[in-house]
Amino acid sequence: MELQLALDLVNIPEAIELVKEVQDSIDIVEIGTPIINSEGHAAVRAMKNAYPNLTVLADIKIMDAAGYEVSQASKAGADIITILGAAEDSSIKGAVDEAKKLGKKILVDLIAVKDIEKRAKELDSFGVDYICVHTGYDLQAEGKNSFEDLETIKAVVKNAKTAIAGGIKLETLPEVIKSQPDLIIVGGGITSKDNKNAVAAEMKKLIEESESTVA
């Protein structure tokens, strides 16, 4: 089980400084869609240059021209690239093909997908690396989360790794851990805290403790 830090509402220098605080507790750093929208792939490049040993995810939420988009994110230093589960099957397969050529990975984001069980089964057959249930900001504001959706995809996904994102905090992490996703994505649950390092370290500790219990 890995911990991913999602960086959304910061600029490049702030992002690099923030990761400095928590790098020992995270496995993957995500350059979020808002940063990429404002800074472009320069943000991905800067993060990979600053932390070459960290896995960098570019949350570009591909919808079309997938092979090209994957190649551009890869050139910038991304190790994992996101595509939307709502994209055409041919786009997702194109992303997977390009990523395999380049030695990169694809995470499919199920945000706004209505039939999660059906789509997760289909995506799993395409050879994607991660399938992620995701409650976005707007639905989080309505009090929703993806915990039940995680259980749904865990039951049907046989090959890909499972991931969960959206509103996860230290207080809700134990509930998420119970479902044993392969990747837990946390944004504001770390970045909004005064002592980011302590929160990230505690999250990592809870994950590691759960794994030793399962083992």
PDB file of C-alpha atoms in Angstrom:
ATOM      1  CA  MET A   1       0.000   0.000   0.000  1.00  0.00           C
ATOM      2  CA  GLU A   2       1.483   3.312  -1.099  1.00  0.00           C
ATOM      3  CA  LEU A   3       0.812   6.908  -0.064  1.00  0.00           C
ATOM      4  CA  GLN A   4       0.508   9.607  -2.724  1.00  0.00           C
ATOM      5  CA  LEU A   5       0.572  13.319  -1.966  1.00  0.00           C
ATOM      6  CA  ALA A   6      -1.667  15.374  -4.262  1.00  0.00           C
ATOM      7  CA  LEU A   7      -0.523  18.948  -4.822  1.00  0.00           C
ATOM      8  CA  ASP A   8      -3.229  21.165  -6.298  1.00  0.00           C
ATOM      9  CA  LEU A   9      -3.470  24.723  -5.012  1.00  0.00           C
ATOM     10  CA  VAL A  10       0.201  25.728  -5.004  1.00  0.00           C
ATOM     11  CA  ASN A  11       2.756  27.104  -7.463  1.00  0.00           C
ATOM     12  CA  ILE A  12       5.992  25.342  -8.417  1.00  0.00           C
ATOM     13  CA  PRO A  13       8.269  26.773  -5.671  1.00  0.00           C
ATOM     14  CA  GLU A  14       5.602  26.126  -3.022  1.00  0.00           C
ATOM     15  CA  ALA A  15       5.138  22.563  -4.282  1.00  0.00           C
ATOM     16  CA  ILE A  16       8.871  21.813  -4.113  1.00  0.00           C
ATOM     17  CA  GLU A  17       9.117  23.295  -0.617  1.00  0.00           C
ATOM     18  CA  LEU A  18       6.084  21.346   0.587  1.00  0.00           C
ATOM     19  CA  VAL A  19       7.471  18.030  -0.657  1.00  0.00           C
ATOM     20  CA  LYS A  20      10.712  18.769   1.191  1.00  0.00           C
ATOM     21  CA  GLU A  21       8.727  18.563   4.441  1.00  0.00           C
ATOM     22  CA  VAL A  22       7.085  15.195   3.758  1.00  0.00           C
ATOM     23  CA  GLN A  23       9.301  13.361   1.263  1.00  0.00           C
ATOM     24  CA  ASP A  24      10.329  10.685   3.778  1.00  0.00           C
ATOM     25  CA  SER A  25       6.697   9.655   4.319  1.00  0.00           C
ATOM     26  CA  ILE A  26       5.328   9.596   0.770  1.00  0.00           C
ATOM     27  CA  ASP A  27       5.859   7.211  -2.141  1.00  0.00           C
ATOM     28  CA  ILE A  28       4.405   9.267  -4.990  1.00  0.00           C
ATOM     29  CA  VAL A  29       4.010  13.003  -5.513  1.00  0.00           C
ATOM     30  CA  GLU A  30       1.156  14.142  -7.730  1.00  0.00           C
ATOM     31  CA  ILE A  31       1.331  17.317  -9.762  1.00  0.00           C
ATOM     32  CA  GLY A  32      -2.384  18.094  -9.677  1.00  0.00           C
ATOM     33  CA  THR A  33      -4.558  19.282 -12.536  1.00  0.00           C
ATOM     34  CA  PRO A  34      -4.809  22.906 -11.253  1.00  0.00           C
ATOM     35  CA  ILE A  35      -1.006  23.239 -11.205  1.00  0.00           C
ATOM     36  CA  ILE A  36      -0.640  21.741 -14.677  1.00  0.00           C
ATOM     37  CA  ASN A  37      -3.399  24.033 -15.964  1.00  0.00           C
ATOM     38  CA  SER A  38      -1.532  27.098 -14.711  1.00  0.00           C
ATOM     39  CA  GLU A  39       2.120  26.033 -15.010  1.00  0.00           C
ATOM     40  CA  GLY A  40       2.083  23.337 -17.694  1.00  0.00           C
ATOM     41  CA  HIS A  41       4.500  20.415 -17.740  1.00  0.00           C
ATOM     42  CA  ALA A  42       7.184  22.706 -16.343  1.00  0.00           C
ATOM     43  CA  ALA A  43       5.754  21.770 -12.939  1.00  0.00           C
ATOM     44  CA  VAL A  44       6.289  18.058 -13.599  1.00  0.00           C
ATOM     45  CA  ARG A  45       9.819  18.719 -14.870  1.00  0.00           C
ATOM     46  CA  ALA A  46      10.712  20.872 -11.860  1.00  0.00           C
ATOM     47  CA  MET A  47       9.449  18.293  -9.367  1.00  0.00           C
ATOM     48  CA  LYS A  48      11.294  15.407 -11.024  1.00  0.00           C
ATOM     49  CA  ASN A  49      14.487  17.461 -11.133  1.00  0.00           C
ATOM     50  CA  ALA A  50      14.132  18.385  -7.473  1.00  0.00           C
ATOM     51  CA  TYR A  51      13.275  14.849  -6.302  1.00  0.00           C
ATOM     52  CA  PRO A  52      14.600  12.359  -8.878  1.00  0.00           C
ATOM     53  CA  ASN A  53      14.066   9.413  -6.523  1.00  0.00           C
ATOM     54  CA  LEU A  54      10.377  10.147  -5.949  1.00  0.00           C
ATOM     55  CA  THR A  55       7.754   8.726  -8.276  1.00  0.00           C
ATOM     56  CA  VAL A  56       5.985  11.651  -9.988  1.00  0.00           C
ATOM     57  CA  LEU A  57       2.381  11.437 -11.210  1.00  0.00           C
ATOM     58  CA  ALA A  58       1.057  13.968 -13.734  1.00  0.00           C
ATOM     59  CA  ASP A  59      -2.675  14.362 -13.194  1.00  0.00           C
ATOM     60  CA  ILE A  60      -3.473  15.522 -16.712  1.00  0.00           C
ATOM     61  CA  LYS A  61      -6.829  13.702 -16.909  1.00  0.00           C
ATOM     62  CA  ILE A  62      -6.479  12.766 -20.581  1.00  0.00           C
ATOM     63  CA  MET A  63      -9.697  12.618 -22.597  1.00  0.00           C
ATOM     64  CA  ASP A  64      -8.394  12.436 -26.186  1.00  0.00           C
ATOM     65  CA  ALA A  65      -5.153  12.203 -28.219  1.00  0.00           C
ATOM     66  CA  ALA A  66      -3.942   9.906 -25.484  1.00  0.00           C
ATOM     67  CA  GLY A  67      -0.745   8.595 -27.041  1.00  0.00           C
ATOM     68  CA  TYR A  68       0.522  12.124 -27.675  1.00  0.00           C
ATOM     69  CA  GLU A  69      -0.464  13.345 -24.208  1.00  0.00           C
ATOM     70  CA  VAL A  70       1.295  10.425 -22.539  1.00  0.00           C
ATOM     71  CA  SER A  71       4.455  11.058 -24.563  1.00  0.00           C
ATOM     72  CA  GLN A  72       4.520  14.740 -23.579  1.00  0.00           C
ATOM     73  CA  ALA A  73       4.013  14.045 -19.866  1.00  0.00           C
ATOM     74  CA  SER A  74       6.651  11.332 -20.055  1.00  0.00           C
ATOM     75  CA  LYS A  75       9.165  13.720 -21.635  1.00  0.00           C
ATOM     76  CA  ALA A  76       8.609  16.080 -18.724  1.00  0.00           C
ATOM     77  CA  GLY A  77       9.536  13.326 -16.252  1.00  0.00           C
ATOM     78  CA  ALA A  78       6.195  11.837 -15.229  1.00  0.00           C
ATOM     79  CA  ASP A  79       6.320   8.211 -14.104  1.00  0.00           C
ATOM     80  CA  ILE A  80       2.535   7.809 -13.888  1.00  0.00           C
ATOM     81  CA  ILE A  81       0.000   9.606 -16.093  1.00  0.00           C
ATOM     82  CA  THR A  82      -3.759   9.872 -15.578  1.00  0.00           C
ATOM     83  CA  ILE A  83      -6.575   9.366 -18.064  1.00  0.00           C
ATOM     84  CA  LEU A  84     -10.296   9.624 -17.402  1.00  0.00           C
ATOM     85  CA  GLY A  85     -12.368   6.454 -17.239  1.00  0.00           C
ATOM     86  CA  ALA A  86     -15.000   8.287 -19.273  1.00  0.00           C
ATOM     87  CA  ALA A  87     -12.608   8.523 -22.246  1.00  0.00           C
ATOM     88  CA  GLU A  88     -13.130   6.334 -25.307  1.00  0.00           C
ATOM     89  CA  ASP A  89     -11.839   2.763 -25.065  1.00  0.00           C
ATOM     90  CA  SER A  90      -9.486   3.456 -27.976  1.00  0.00           C
ATOM     91  CA  SER A  91      -8.016   6.442 -26.115  1.00  0.00           C
ATOM     92  CA  ILE A  92      -7.359   4.401 -22.998  1.00  0.00           C
ATOM     93  CA  LYS A  93      -5.810   1.572 -24.992  1.00  0.00           C
ATOM     94  CA  GLY A  94      -3.667   4.138 -26.816  1.00  0.00           C
ATOM     95  CA  ALA A  95      -2.482   5.559 -23.513  1.00  0.00           C
ATOM     96  CA  VAL A  96      -1.583   2.089 -22.253  1.00  0.00           C
ATOM     97  CA  ASP A  97       0.321   1.250 -25.445  1.00  0.00           C
ATOM     98  CA  GLU A  98       2.344   4.468 -25.362  1.00  0.00           C
ATOM     99  CA  ALA A  99       3.070   4.148 -21.649  1.00  0.00           C
ATOM    100  CA  LYS A 100       4.332   0.594 -22.086  1.00  0.00           C
ATOM    101  CA  LYS A 101       6.691   1.730 -24.865  1.00  0.00           C
ATOM    102  CA  LEU A 102       8.098   4.424 -22.599  1.00  0.00           C
ATOM    103  CA  GLY A 103       8.246   2.380 -19.397  1.00  0.00           C
ATOM    104  CA  LYS A 104       5.565   4.513 -17.717  1.00  0.00           C
ATOM    105  CA  LYS A 105       2.297   3.685 -15.949  1.00  0.00           C
ATOM    106  CA  ILE A 106      -1.332   4.680 -16.479  1.00  0.00           C
ATOM    107  CA  LEU A 107      -3.807   5.504 -13.728  1.00  0.00           C
ATOM    108  CA  VAL A 108      -7.459   5.666 -14.777  1.00  0.00           C
ATOM    109  CA  ASP A 109      -9.591   8.122 -12.808  1.00  0.00           C
ATOM    110  CA  LEU A 110     -13.227   7.023 -12.442  1.00  0.00           C
ATOM    111  CA  ILE A 111     -14.467  10.494 -11.485  1.00  0.00           C
ATOM    112  CA  ALA A 112     -18.018  11.029 -12.878  1.00  0.00           C
ATOM    113  CA  VAL A 113     -18.294   7.428 -14.154  1.00  0.00           C
ATOM    114  CA  LYS A 114     -21.817   6.245 -13.324  1.00  0.00           C
ATOM    115  CA  ASP A 115     -21.483   2.439 -13.580  1.00  0.00           C
ATOM    116  CA  ILE A 116     -18.217   1.993 -11.715  1.00  0.00           C
ATOM    117  CA  GLU A 117     -18.384  -1.804 -11.484  1.00  0.00           C
ATOM    118  CA  LYS A 118     -18.908  -2.288 -15.225  1.00  0.00           C
ATOM    119  CA  ARG A 119     -16.283   0.268 -16.235  1.00  0.00           C
ATOM    120  CA  ALA A 120     -13.702  -1.058 -13.776  1.00  0.00           C
ATOM    121  CA  LYS A 121     -14.049  -4.553 -15.268  1.00  0.00           C
ATOM    122  CA  GLU A 122     -13.568  -3.155 -18.781  1.00  0.00           C
ATOM    123  CA  LEU A 123     -10.579  -1.035 -17.793  1.00  0.00           C
ATOM    124  CA  ASP A 124      -8.966  -3.975 -16.054  1.00  0.00           C
ATOM    125  CA  SER A 125      -8.998  -5.881 -19.342  1.00  0.00           C
ATOM    126  CA  PHE A 126      -7.194  -3.016 -21.136  1.00  0.00           C
ATOM    127  CA  GLY A 127      -3.989  -3.459 -19.161  1.00  0.00           C
ATOM    128  CA  VAL A 128      -4.079  -0.204 -17.185  1.00  0.00           C
ATOM    129  CA  ASP A 129      -1.838  -0.048 -14.121  1.00  0.00           C
ATOM    130  CA  TYR A 130      -4.144   1.636 -11.613  1.00  0.00           C
ATOM    131  CA  ILE A 131      -7.915   2.121 -11.376  1.00  0.00           C
ATOM    132  CA  CYS A 132      -8.868   4.951  -9.024  1.00  0.00           C
ATOM    133  CA  VAL A 133     -12.184   5.831  -7.412  1.00  0.00           C
ATOM    134  CA  HIS A 134     -12.320   9.571  -6.885  1.00  0.00           C
ATOM    135  CA  THR A 135     -14.707  11.954  -5.189  1.00  0.00           C
ATOM    136  CA  GLY A 136     -13.923  15.416  -6.574  1.00  0.00           C
ATOM    137  CA  TYR A 137     -14.065  18.724  -4.722  1.00  0.00           C
ATOM    138  CA  ASP A 138     -17.629  19.492  -5.765  1.00  0.00           C
ATOM    139  CA  LEU A 139     -19.051  16.211  -4.436  1.00  0.00           C
ATOM    140  CA  GLN A 140     -16.886  16.397  -1.319  1.00  0.00           C
ATOM    141  CA  ALA A 141     -18.653  19.684  -0.599  1.00  0.00           C
ATOM    142  CA  GLU A 142     -21.907  17.684  -0.571  1.00  0.00           C
ATOM    143  CA  GLY A 143     -20.440  15.314   2.028  1.00  0.00           C
ATOM    144  CA  LYS A 144     -19.743  12.402  -0.323  1.00  0.00           C
ATOM    145  CA  ASN A 145     -16.759  10.057  -0.414  1.00  0.00           C
ATOM    146  CA  SER A 146     -15.494   7.062  -2.399  1.00  0.00           C
ATOM    147  CA  PHE A 147     -15.229   4.440   0.341  1.00  0.00           C
ATOM    148  CA  GLU A 148     -18.104   2.278  -0.949  1.00  0.00           C
ATOM    149  CA  ASP A 149     -16.879   2.670  -4.529  1.00  0.00           C
ATOM    150  CA  LEU A 150     -13.493   1.304  -3.458  1.00  0.00           C
ATOM    151  CA  GLU A 151     -15.175  -1.847  -2.157  1.00  0.00           C
ATOM    152  CA  THR A 152     -17.005  -2.150  -5.492  1.00  0.00           C
ATOM    153  CA  ILE A 153     -13.876  -2.058  -7.629  1.00  0.00           C
ATOM    154  CA  LYS A 154     -11.881  -4.238  -5.227  1.00  0.00           C
ATOM    155  CA  ALA A 155     -14.452  -6.968  -5.850  1.00  0.00           C
ATOM    156  CA  VAL A 156     -14.060  -6.958  -9.646  1.00  0.00           C
ATOM    157  CA  VAL A 157     -10.534  -5.761 -10.477  1.00  0.00           C
ATOM    158  CA  LYS A 158      -8.169  -8.701 -10.913  1.00  0.00           C
ATOM    159  CA  ASN A 159      -5.056  -7.285 -12.613  1.00  0.00           C
ATOM    160  CA  ALA A 160      -4.703  -3.543 -12.044  1.00  0.00           C
ATOM    161  CA  LYS A 161      -3.861  -1.940  -8.719  1.00  0.00           C
ATOM    162  CA  THR A 162      -6.690  -0.100  -6.964  1.00  0.00           C
ATOM    163  CA  ALA A 163      -6.519   3.481  -5.736  1.00  0.00           C
ATOM    164  CA  ILE A 164      -8.720   5.944  -3.884  1.00  0.00           C
ATOM    165  CA  ALA A 165      -8.732   9.744  -3.826  1.00  0.00           C
ATOM    166  CA  GLY A 166     -10.899  12.511  -2.495  1.00  0.00           C
ATOM    167  CA  GLY A 167     -11.258  13.976   0.981  1.00  0.00           C
ATOM    168  CA  ILE A 168      -9.102  11.444   2.837  1.00  0.00           C
ATOM    169  CA  LYS A 169      -7.861  12.711   6.202  1.00  0.00           C
ATOM    170  CA  LEU A 170      -5.948  11.192   9.099  1.00  0.00           C
ATOM    171  CA  GLU A 171      -9.261  10.593  10.894  1.00  0.00           C
ATOM    172  CA  THR A 172     -10.803   8.681   7.973  1.00  0.00           C
ATOM    173  CA  LEU A 173      -7.652   6.841   6.898  1.00  0.00           C
ATOM    174  CA  PRO A 174      -8.306   3.743   9.072  1.00  0.00           C
ATOM    175  CA  GLU A 175     -11.629   3.177   7.273  1.00  0.00           C
ATOM    176  CA  VAL A 176      -9.868   3.402   3.896  1.00  0.00           C
ATOM    177  CA  ILE A 177      -7.084   1.063   5.020  1.00  0.00           C
ATOM    178  CA  LYS A 178      -9.635  -1.619   5.908  1.00  0.00           C
ATOM    179  CA  SER A 179     -10.385  -2.035   2.189  1.00  0.00           C
ATOM    180  CA  GLN A 180      -6.679  -2.507   1.416  1.00  0.00           C
ATOM    181  CA  PRO A 181      -6.291  -0.335  -1.694  1.00  0.00           C
ATOM    182  CA  ASP A 182      -2.873  -0.403  -3.337  1.00  0.00           C
ATOM    183  CA  LEU A 183      -2.644   3.392  -3.441  1.00  0.00           C
ATOM    184  CA  ILE A 184      -4.092   6.027  -1.116  1.00  0.00           C
ATOM    185  CA  ILE A 185      -4.117   9.582  -2.464  1.00  0.00           C
ATOM    186  CA  VAL A 186      -4.208  12.439   0.042  1.00  0.00           C
ATOM    187  CA  GLY A 187      -4.275  16.152  -0.734  1.00  0.00           C
ATOM    188  CA  GLY A 188      -5.656  18.655   1.743  1.00  0.00           C
ATOM    189  CA  GLY A 189      -5.538  16.025   4.489  1.00  0.00           C
ATOM    190  CA  ILE A 190      -1.809  16.772   4.520  1.00  0.00           C
ATOM    191  CA  THR A 191      -1.279  20.061   2.678  1.00  0.00           C
ATOM    192  CA  SER A 192      -3.786  22.057   4.766  1.00  0.00           C
ATOM    193  CA  LYS A 193      -2.155  21.087   8.069  1.00  0.00           C
ATOM    194  CA  ASP A 194       0.333  23.210  10.002  1.00  0.00           C
ATOM    195  CA  ASN A 195       2.594  20.250  10.754  1.00  0.00           C
ATOM    196  CA  LYS A 196       2.512  18.490   7.411  1.00  0.00           C
ATOM    197  CA  ASN A 197       5.464  16.266   8.206  1.00  0.00           C
ATOM    198  CA  ALA A 198       3.863  14.884  11.392  1.00  0.00           C
ATOM    199  CA  VAL A 199       0.542  14.156   9.661  1.00  0.00           C
ATOM    200  CA  ALA A 200       2.187  12.467   6.686  1.00  0.00           C
ATOM    201  CA  ALA A 201       4.407  10.415   8.993  1.00  0.00           C
ATOM    202  CA  GLU A 202       1.401   9.299  11.046  1.00  0.00           C
ATOM    203  CA  MET A 203      -0.457   8.291   7.888  1.00  0.00           C
ATOM    204  CA  LYS A 204       2.524   6.277   6.680  1.00  0.00           C
ATOM    205  CA  LYS A 205       2.778   4.631  10.095  1.00  0.00           C
ATOM    206  CA  LEU A 206      -0.893   3.598  10.035  1.00  0.00           C
ATOM    207  CA  ILE A 207      -0.449   2.111   6.557  1.00  0.00           C
ATOM    208  CA  GLU A 208       2.679   0.182   7.540  1.00  0.00           C
ATOM    209  CA  GLU A 209       1.080  -1.088  10.762  1.00  0.00           C
ATOM    210  CA  SER A 210      -1.940  -2.365   8.849  1.00  0.00           C
ATOM    211  CA  GLU A 211       0.301  -4.206   6.408  1.00  0.00           C
ATOM    212  CA  SER A 212       2.234  -5.923   9.181  1.00  0.00           C
ATOM    213  CA  THR A 213      -1.092  -6.982  10.740  1.00  0.00           C
ATOM    214  CA  VAL A 214      -2.322  -8.404   7.429  1.00  0.00           C
ATOM    215  CA  ALA A 215       1.003 -10.183   6.886  1.00  0.00           C
TER     216      ALA A 215
END
